[in-house]
Amino acid sequence: MKFKKVELSEINLQEQTFRYTLKPADDRLVFSVRGAGIIEPVVVKRTGKGYIPVTGFRRLEAAEKARLSLMPVLELEESTSRLETFKIGFFDNYGWRVFTLAEKSLAVKKFLEFGMEKAEIIRKVLVWLELPPTGRTLEILTQLAEEKSLLEAVQEKNWRLSTVERFLEFSREERSLIINLVSGLSLNRQTEIVEGFCILKKRWGKPLGEILKEAEFQEILVQKNLDKIQAGEKLAERLRAKTSPLVTGLLRQIDGEIMELNLPPQVVIDYDRTLEDHHLTVKLKLTSVDDLRNILKELSYPDRENHWQRLFASLHNVEE
């Protein structure tokens, strides 16, 4: 690679051949670039009279918005194969950032497009991406990369592989219904709704459209006074009751113990209502060291110990 400075206008910013990352340039990055310029060179490849980007897509977007004219670049030989070029871009990101599942699927798609054999992708790339190195994983990622609306949802909340697998069991029409139901909800609620309807579809032997026409779901969907978040909460609660009565009972038990703790308003306890993560999150709102000392005393009062014990016992019962 050869270091040089080139005019930004010489780089084809519309060329996305080697891009697999999805995060756009935000205002903070643009502000940074406007103040200090581009310090780290981006990798480019010569093509004809100009260049195409290989790395640094966000920096290039920011540079354009900041109206920079010159860019520091590392130029690849024009003869470098597309696969070798993409590997350079992949490993340039690999060492310093964590990829979302959506980005992992696009990376796999690029490796396939540029000629890497499926067996090598399973053996090497899936391991690099910290995913199960199986043919089924490759199949799921390949499907995901072709579903634009799903890619957006997966990127926004960084869905788990298992949730994507369940989602892909629905028909295209059903997927549109699901996306409409879960958009804007938290990751946990999206997961509950996708997996809950997947279970009901198999258990009842009905398409999703018919399931949604059932009175117990219609009464939630037609309520005008519910916003998207409230409707999502009620849907998830109804699905839990239908698919996992044991889990529903445990959730009531956990919520009851949290209420019995009677904690001050500066303390908020949260937990994963899918019960996949078996831990509590305690959030404290503090304005001083004295606040911290007082809250820690409150949390440690002997008369609360039994409630804490039962609370953690409920979470441990889930694991068993």
CSV table of C-alpha atoms in Angstrom, one decimal:
chain,number,residue,atom,x,y,z
A,1,MET,CA,0.0,0.0,0.0
A,2,LYS,CA,1.2,3.5,-0.8
A,3,PHE,CA,0.4,6.6,1.3
A,4,LYS,CA,-0.7,9.7,-0.5
A,5,LYS,CA,-3.2,12.6,-0.4
A,6,VAL,CA,-5.9,12.8,-3.0
A,7,GLU,CA,-8.8,15.1,-3.7
A,8,LEU,CA,-12.0,13.9,-2.1
A,9,SER,CA,-13.7,14.4,-5.5
A,10,GLU,CA,-11.5,11.7,-6.9
A,11,ILE,CA,-13.0,9.1,-4.5
A,12,ASN,CA,-16.3,7.6,-5.7
A,13,LEU,CA,-18.4,8.0,-2.5
A,14,GLN,CA,-21.4,6.2,-4.1
A,15,GLU,CA,-19.3,3.1,-4.6
A,16,GLN,CA,-20.3,0.7,-1.7
A,17,THR,CA,-18.8,-2.6,-3.1
A,18,PHE,CA,-16.7,-3.2,0.0
A,19,ARG,CA,-19.0,-1.8,2.6
A,20,TYR,CA,-20.6,-4.1,5.2
A,21,THR,CA,-20.9,-1.7,8.2
A,22,LEU,CA,-24.2,0.1,8.6
A,23,LYS,CA,-23.7,2.9,11.1
A,24,PRO,CA,-23.8,6.3,9.3
A,25,ALA,CA,-21.6,9.3,10.1
A,26,ASP,CA,-23.2,11.1,13.0
A,27,ASP,CA,-23.0,14.8,14.0
A,28,ARG,CA,-20.3,14.1,16.6
A,29,LEU,CA,-18.0,12.6,13.9
A,30,VAL,CA,-18.7,15.4,11.5
A,31,PHE,CA,-17.9,17.9,14.2
A,32,SER,CA,-14.6,16.1,15.0
A,33,VAL,CA,-13.6,15.9,11.3
A,34,ARG,CA,-14.4,19.6,10.9
A,35,GLY,CA,-12.2,20.4,13.8
A,36,ALA,CA,-9.2,18.1,13.2
A,37,GLY,CA,-9.6,16.8,9.7
A,38,ILE,CA,-9.1,13.1,8.8
A,39,ILE,CA,-6.1,11.9,10.8
A,40,GLU,CA,-6.1,8.2,10.0
A,41,PRO,CA,-5.8,7.4,6.3
A,42,VAL,CA,-8.6,5.5,4.6
A,43,VAL,CA,-7.8,2.6,2.3
A,44,VAL,CA,-8.8,3.0,-1.3
A,45,LYS,CA,-8.3,1.1,-4.5
A,46,ARG,CA,-7.6,2.7,-7.8
A,47,THR,CA,-10.1,2.1,-10.6
A,48,GLY,CA,-9.6,3.8,-13.9
A,49,LYS,CA,-8.9,7.5,-13.2
A,50,GLY,CA,-10.3,7.6,-9.7
A,51,TYR,CA,-10.6,5.6,-6.5
A,52,ILE,CA,-13.2,3.5,-4.7
A,53,PRO,CA,-13.2,3.2,-0.9
A,54,VAL,CA,-12.3,0.0,0.9
A,55,THR,CA,-12.4,1.3,4.5
A,56,GLY,CA,-13.4,4.5,6.4
A,57,PHE,CA,-16.9,4.9,4.8
A,58,ARG,CA,-18.1,6.9,7.9
A,59,ARG,CA,-15.0,9.1,7.8
A,60,LEU,CA,-15.6,9.8,4.1
A,61,GLU,CA,-19.2,10.7,4.7
A,62,ALA,CA,-18.1,13.0,7.5
A,63,ALA,CA,-15.4,14.6,5.3
A,64,GLU,CA,-17.9,15.3,2.6
A,65,LYS,CA,-20.3,16.9,5.1
A,66,ALA,CA,-17.4,18.9,6.6
A,67,ARG,CA,-16.4,20.0,3.0
A,68,LEU,CA,-12.9,18.7,3.2
A,69,SER,CA,-11.0,18.8,-0.1
A,70,LEU,CA,-8.0,16.5,0.6
A,71,MET,CA,-8.0,13.0,2.1
A,72,PRO,CA,-5.1,11.0,3.4
A,73,VAL,CA,-5.3,7.5,1.8
A,74,LEU,CA,-3.5,4.2,1.6
A,75,GLU,CA,-3.7,3.1,-2.0
A,76,LEU,CA,-4.0,-0.6,-2.9
A,77,GLU,CA,-2.6,-2.0,-6.0
A,78,GLU,CA,-5.2,-2.1,-8.8
A,79,SER,CA,-4.3,-5.8,-9.3
A,80,THR,CA,-5.4,-6.7,-5.7
A,81,SER,CA,-8.2,-9.2,-6.0
A,82,ARG,CA,-11.7,-8.3,-4.7
A,83,LEU,CA,-11.4,-11.0,-2.0
A,84,GLU,CA,-8.1,-9.8,-0.7
A,85,THR,CA,-9.3,-6.2,-0.9
A,86,PHE,CA,-12.4,-7.1,1.2
A,87,LYS,CA,-10.2,-9.0,3.7
A,88,ILE,CA,-8.2,-5.8,4.3
A,89,GLY,CA,-11.3,-3.8,5.0
A,90,PHE,CA,-12.7,-6.6,7.2
A,91,PHE,CA,-9.7,-6.9,9.4
A,92,ASP,CA,-9.2,-3.1,9.5
A,93,ASN,CA,-12.5,-3.0,11.5
A,94,TYR,CA,-12.2,-6.3,13.2
A,95,GLY,CA,-9.6,-5.3,15.9
A,96,TRP,CA,-11.4,-2.3,17.3
A,97,ARG,CA,-15.2,-2.7,17.0
A,98,VAL,CA,-17.9,-5.2,17.7
A,99,PHE,CA,-20.1,-6.0,14.7
A,100,THR,CA,-23.9,-6.3,14.9
A,101,LEU,CA,-25.5,-9.4,13.7
A,102,ALA,CA,-26.8,-7.4,10.6
A,103,GLU,CA,-23.2,-6.4,9.8
A,104,LYS,CA,-22.0,-9.9,10.3
A,105,SER,CA,-24.6,-11.1,7.8
A,106,LEU,CA,-23.4,-8.5,5.2
A,107,ALA,CA,-19.8,-9.5,5.8
A,108,VAL,CA,-20.6,-13.1,5.1
A,109,LYS,CA,-22.5,-12.1,2.0
A,110,LYS,CA,-19.5,-10.2,0.7
A,111,PHE,CA,-17.1,-13.1,1.4
A,112,LEU,CA,-19.5,-15.3,-0.7
A,113,GLU,CA,-19.7,-12.7,-3.5
A,114,PHE,CA,-16.0,-12.3,-3.7
A,115,GLY,CA,-15.4,-16.0,-4.1
A,116,MET,CA,-14.7,-17.6,-0.7
A,117,GLU,CA,-15.9,-21.1,-0.5
A,118,LYS,CA,-18.8,-21.9,1.9
A,119,ALA,CA,-16.8,-24.5,3.8
A,120,GLU,CA,-14.0,-21.9,4.4
A,121,ILE,CA,-16.6,-19.3,5.6
A,122,ILE,CA,-18.0,-21.8,8.1
A,123,ARG,CA,-14.6,-22.9,9.3
A,124,LYS,CA,-13.0,-19.5,9.5
A,125,VAL,CA,-15.3,-16.5,9.1
A,126,LEU,CA,-18.0,-17.6,11.4
A,127,VAL,CA,-15.4,-18.3,14.1
A,128,TRP,CA,-14.0,-14.8,13.6
A,129,LEU,CA,-17.5,-13.4,14.0
A,130,GLU,CA,-18.0,-15.5,17.2
A,131,LEU,CA,-21.0,-17.4,15.7
A,132,PRO,CA,-21.7,-21.2,15.7
A,133,PRO,CA,-19.6,-22.5,12.8
A,134,THR,CA,-22.4,-24.5,11.1
A,135,GLY,CA,-24.1,-24.6,7.8
A,136,ARG,CA,-27.4,-23.6,9.4
A,137,THR,CA,-25.8,-20.4,10.7
A,138,LEU,CA,-24.5,-19.6,7.2
A,139,GLU,CA,-28.0,-20.2,5.8
A,140,ILE,CA,-29.6,-17.8,8.4
A,141,LEU,CA,-27.0,-15.0,7.8
A,142,THR,CA,-27.4,-15.4,4.0
A,143,GLN,CA,-31.2,-15.0,4.3
A,144,LEU,CA,-30.9,-12.1,6.7
A,145,ALA,CA,-28.5,-10.2,4.3
A,146,GLU,CA,-31.3,-10.2,1.6
A,147,GLU,CA,-34.1,-8.9,3.9
A,148,LYS,CA,-33.8,-5.1,3.9
A,149,SER,CA,-36.6,-4.4,6.4
A,150,LEU,CA,-35.3,-7.1,8.7
A,151,LEU,CA,-31.7,-5.9,8.4
A,152,GLU,CA,-32.9,-2.5,9.7
A,153,ALA,CA,-34.7,-4.0,12.7
A,154,VAL,CA,-31.8,-6.3,13.5
A,155,GLN,CA,-29.3,-3.4,13.3
A,156,GLU,CA,-31.4,-1.1,15.4
A,157,LYS,CA,-31.6,-3.4,18.4
A,158,ASN,CA,-28.9,-6.0,17.5
A,159,TRP,CA,-31.1,-9.1,17.5
A,160,ARG,CA,-29.8,-12.4,18.6
A,161,LEU,CA,-29.2,-15.2,16.0
A,162,SER,CA,-31.9,-17.3,17.6
A,163,THR,CA,-34.5,-14.5,17.2
A,164,VAL,CA,-33.6,-14.1,13.5
A,165,GLU,CA,-33.9,-17.8,13.0
A,166,ARG,CA,-37.4,-17.8,14.5
A,167,PHE,CA,-38.4,-14.7,12.5
A,168,LEU,CA,-37.3,-16.4,9.2
A,169,GLU,CA,-39.8,-19.2,9.9
A,170,PHE,CA,-42.6,-16.7,9.0
A,171,SER,CA,-43.8,-16.1,5.5
A,172,ARG,CA,-42.8,-12.7,3.8
A,173,GLU,CA,-46.3,-11.4,4.4
A,174,GLU,CA,-46.1,-12.4,8.1
A,175,ARG,CA,-42.7,-10.9,8.5
A,176,SER,CA,-44.1,-7.5,7.5
A,177,LEU,CA,-46.8,-7.9,10.1
A,178,ILE,CA,-44.2,-8.7,12.8
A,179,ILE,CA,-42.0,-5.8,11.9
A,180,ASN,CA,-44.9,-3.5,12.1
A,181,LEU,CA,-45.8,-4.9,15.6
A,182,VAL,CA,-42.3,-4.7,17.1
A,183,SER,CA,-40.8,-1.6,15.5
A,184,GLY,CA,-39.8,0.9,18.2
A,185,LEU,CA,-40.0,-1.7,21.1
A,186,SER,CA,-37.1,-2.8,23.3
A,187,LEU,CA,-35.0,-5.7,22.3
A,188,ASN,CA,-36.5,-7.9,25.0
A,189,ARG,CA,-40.1,-7.1,23.9
A,190,GLN,CA,-39.2,-7.7,20.2
A,191,THR,CA,-37.7,-11.1,21.1
A,192,GLU,CA,-40.8,-12.1,23.2
A,193,ILE,CA,-43.2,-11.2,20.5
A,194,VAL,CA,-41.3,-12.9,17.6
A,195,GLU,CA,-40.7,-16.1,19.6
A,196,GLY,CA,-44.2,-16.0,21.2
A,197,PHE,CA,-46.0,-15.9,17.9
A,198,CYS,CA,-43.6,-18.5,16.4
A,199,ILE,CA,-44.6,-20.9,19.2
A,200,LEU,CA,-48.4,-20.2,18.8
A,201,LYS,CA,-48.2,-20.6,15.0
A,202,LYS,CA,-46.7,-24.1,15.4
A,203,ARG,CA,-49.0,-25.0,18.4
A,204,TRP,CA,-52.2,-23.8,16.8
A,205,GLY,CA,-51.4,-24.6,13.2
A,206,LYS,CA,-52.7,-21.3,12.0
A,207,PRO,CA,-51.1,-18.5,9.9
A,208,LEU,CA,-50.1,-15.3,11.8
A,209,GLY,CA,-52.9,-13.3,10.2
A,210,GLU,CA,-55.6,-15.6,11.7
A,211,ILE,CA,-53.9,-15.6,15.1
A,212,LEU,CA,-54.0,-11.8,15.2
A,213,LYS,CA,-57.7,-11.9,14.5
A,214,GLU,CA,-58.3,-13.9,17.8
A,215,ALA,CA,-60.3,-11.8,20.3
A,216,GLU,CA,-57.5,-11.9,22.9
A,217,PHE,CA,-55.1,-10.2,20.5
A,218,GLN,CA,-57.7,-8.0,18.7
A,219,GLU,CA,-58.7,-6.3,22.0
A,220,ILE,CA,-55.1,-5.1,22.3
A,221,LEU,CA,-54.6,-4.1,18.7
A,222,VAL,CA,-57.8,-2.1,18.3
A,223,GLN,CA,-57.4,0.0,21.5
A,224,LYS,CA,-57.0,3.6,20.5
A,225,ASN,CA,-55.7,4.8,23.8
A,226,LEU,CA,-52.6,2.6,23.7
A,227,ASP,CA,-49.4,3.9,22.2
A,228,LYS,CA,-47.0,1.5,20.4
A,229,ILE,CA,-45.0,0.8,23.6
A,230,GLN,CA,-48.0,0.0,25.7
A,231,ALA,CA,-49.5,-2.2,23.0
A,232,GLY,CA,-46.2,-4.0,22.7
A,233,GLU,CA,-46.1,-4.6,26.5
A,234,LYS,CA,-49.6,-6.0,26.5
A,235,LEU,CA,-49.0,-8.2,23.5
A,236,ALA,CA,-45.8,-9.6,25.2
A,237,GLU,CA,-47.7,-10.2,28.4
A,238,ARG,CA,-50.6,-12.0,26.6
A,239,LEU,CA,-48.1,-14.2,24.7
A,240,ARG,CA,-46.2,-15.1,27.8
A,241,ALA,CA,-49.5,-16.2,29.4
A,242,LYS,CA,-50.3,-18.3,26.3
A,243,THR,CA,-46.9,-19.9,25.7
A,244,SER,CA,-45.2,-20.0,29.1
A,245,PRO,CA,-47.6,-20.1,32.0
A,246,LEU,CA,-44.7,-21.1,34.3
A,247,VAL,CA,-42.7,-18.1,33.2
A,248,THR,CA,-45.7,-15.8,33.7
A,249,GLY,CA,-46.1,-17.1,37.3
A,250,LEU,CA,-42.4,-16.5,38.0
A,251,LEU,CA,-42.7,-12.9,36.6
A,252,ARG,CA,-45.6,-12.2,38.9
A,253,GLN,CA,-43.7,-13.6,41.8
A,254,ILE,CA,-40.6,-11.5,41.0
A,255,ASP,CA,-42.6,-8.4,40.5
A,256,GLY,CA,-44.4,-9.0,43.8
A,257,GLU,CA,-41.1,-9.4,45.7
A,258,ILE,CA,-39.8,-6.1,44.1
A,259,MET,CA,-42.9,-4.3,45.3
A,260,GLU,CA,-42.6,-5.8,48.8
A,261,LEU,CA,-39.0,-4.4,49.0
A,262,ASN,CA,-40.7,-1.0,49.1
A,263,LEU,CA,-37.5,0.7,47.9
A,264,PRO,CA,-37.1,4.5,47.8
A,265,PRO,CA,-37.8,6.2,44.4
A,266,GLN,CA,-34.1,6.7,43.8
A,267,VAL,CA,-33.7,3.0,43.3
A,268,VAL,CA,-35.0,1.2,40.2
A,269,ILE,CA,-34.8,-2.6,39.8
A,270,ASP,CA,-35.0,-4.1,36.4
A,271,TYR,CA,-34.6,-7.5,34.9
A,272,ASP,CA,-34.9,-9.4,31.6
A,273,ARG,CA,-38.6,-10.3,31.3
A,274,THR,CA,-37.8,-13.0,28.8
A,275,LEU,CA,-35.7,-14.6,31.7
A,276,GLU,CA,-32.9,-15.4,29.4
A,277,ASP,CA,-30.5,-13.3,31.5
A,278,HIS,CA,-30.7,-14.4,35.1
A,279,HIS,CA,-29.6,-11.2,36.9
A,280,LEU,CA,-31.0,-8.0,38.4
A,281,THR,CA,-30.1,-4.5,37.3
A,282,VAL,CA,-30.2,-1.9,40.1
A,283,LYS,CA,-30.2,1.7,38.9
A,284,LEU,CA,-29.4,4.5,41.5
A,285,LYS,CA,-30.3,8.2,41.1
A,286,LEU,CA,-27.7,10.0,43.3
A,287,THR,CA,-26.6,13.6,43.8
A,288,SER,CA,-24.0,13.1,46.5
A,289,VAL,CA,-21.8,10.7,48.4
A,290,ASP,CA,-24.3,11.0,51.3
A,291,ASP,CA,-27.0,9.8,49.0
A,292,LEU,CA,-24.9,6.8,48.1
A,293,ARG,CA,-24.3,5.9,51.8
A,294,ASN,CA,-28.0,6.2,52.6
A,295,ILE,CA,-29.2,4.2,49.7
A,296,LEU,CA,-26.7,1.4,50.5
A,297,LYS,CA,-28.0,1.3,54.0
A,298,GLU,CA,-31.6,1.1,52.7
A,299,LEU,CA,-30.7,-1.8,50.4
A,300,SER,CA,-29.1,-3.6,53.3
A,301,TYR,CA,-31.8,-3.3,55.9
A,302,PRO,CA,-32.4,-6.7,57.7
A,303,ASP,CA,-36.1,-6.5,57.2
A,304,ARG,CA,-35.6,-6.6,53.4
A,305,GLU,CA,-33.2,-9.6,53.4
A,306,ASN,CA,-35.9,-12.2,53.1
A,307,HIS,CA,-37.4,-10.4,50.1
A,308,TRP,CA,-33.9,-10.3,48.4
A,309,GLN,CA,-33.5,-14.0,49.1
A,310,ARG,CA,-36.8,-14.9,47.6
A,311,LEU,CA,-36.2,-12.6,44.6
A,312,PHE,CA,-32.9,-14.2,43.8
A,313,ALA,CA,-34.3,-17.7,44.5
A,314,SER,CA,-37.0,-17.0,41.8
A,315,LEU,CA,-34.3,-16.1,39.3
A,316,HIS,CA,-32.3,-19.2,40.2
A,317,ASN,CA,-35.5,-21.4,39.7
A,318,VAL,CA,-35.6,-20.2,36.1
A,319,GLU,CA,-32.0,-21.5,35.6
A,320,GLU,CA,-32.9,-24.9,37.1
